[in-house]
Short mmCIF file of C-alpha atoms in Angstrom, two decimals:
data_model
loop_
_atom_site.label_atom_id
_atom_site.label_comp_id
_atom_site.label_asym_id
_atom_site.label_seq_id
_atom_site.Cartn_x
_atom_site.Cartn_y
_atom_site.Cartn_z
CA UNK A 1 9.97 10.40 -76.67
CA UNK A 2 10.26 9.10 -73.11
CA UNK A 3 13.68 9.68 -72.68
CA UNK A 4 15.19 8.26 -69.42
CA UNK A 5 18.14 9.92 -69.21
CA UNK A 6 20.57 11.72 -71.03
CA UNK A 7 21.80 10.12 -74.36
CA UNK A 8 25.60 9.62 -74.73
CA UNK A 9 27.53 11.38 -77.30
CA UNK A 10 28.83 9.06 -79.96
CA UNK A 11 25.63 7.07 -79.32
CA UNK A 12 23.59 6.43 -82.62
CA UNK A 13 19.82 7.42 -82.49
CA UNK A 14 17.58 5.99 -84.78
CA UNK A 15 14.22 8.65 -86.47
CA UNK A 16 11.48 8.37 -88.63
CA UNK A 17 10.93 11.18 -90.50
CA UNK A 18 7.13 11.58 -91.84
CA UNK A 19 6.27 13.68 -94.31
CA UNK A 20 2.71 14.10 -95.86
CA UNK A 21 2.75 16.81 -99.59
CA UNK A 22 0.07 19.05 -100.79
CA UNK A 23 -1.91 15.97 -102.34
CA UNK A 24 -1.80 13.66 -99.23
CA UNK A 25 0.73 11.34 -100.49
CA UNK A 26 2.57 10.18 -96.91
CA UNK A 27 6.50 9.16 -97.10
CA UNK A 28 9.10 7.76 -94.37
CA UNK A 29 12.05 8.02 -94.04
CA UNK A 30 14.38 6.33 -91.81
CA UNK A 31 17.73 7.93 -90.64
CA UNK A 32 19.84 6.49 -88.17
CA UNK A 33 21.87 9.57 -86.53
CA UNK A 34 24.85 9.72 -84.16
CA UNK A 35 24.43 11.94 -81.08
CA UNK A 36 27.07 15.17 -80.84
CA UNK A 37 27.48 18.73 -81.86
CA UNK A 38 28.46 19.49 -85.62
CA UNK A 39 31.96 19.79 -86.26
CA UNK A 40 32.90 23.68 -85.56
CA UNK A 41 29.66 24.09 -82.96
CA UNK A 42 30.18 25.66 -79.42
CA UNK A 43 28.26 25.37 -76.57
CA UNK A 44 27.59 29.31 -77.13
CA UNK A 45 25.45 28.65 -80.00
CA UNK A 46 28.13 30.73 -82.31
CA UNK A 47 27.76 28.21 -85.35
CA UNK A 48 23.93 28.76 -84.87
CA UNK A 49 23.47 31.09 -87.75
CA UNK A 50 20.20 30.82 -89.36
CA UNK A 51 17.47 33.27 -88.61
CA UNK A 52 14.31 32.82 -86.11
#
């Protein structure tokens, strides 16, 4: 990624996305993103509630 420095919330990222299926078939997608927690996220990880 070679990342510089930090990037600044509010700051919009741009990503490709690659997927490749079953069959080989390759898609992009392109997603521009800004940069922040979710609305309702703490810096505790509370709103982190999926399962490792």
């Amino acid at each position: 990624m070679d990342l510089k420095g930090a990037v600044a919330k509010g700051t919009n990222v741009p990503l490709t996305l690659k997927f490749e299926d079953a069959k080989g078939v390759k898609t992009t997608l392109d997603v521009t993103l800004p940069v922040g927690a979710p609305a309702g996220a703490d810096a505790g990880g509370a709103a982190h509630q999926h399962k490792h």
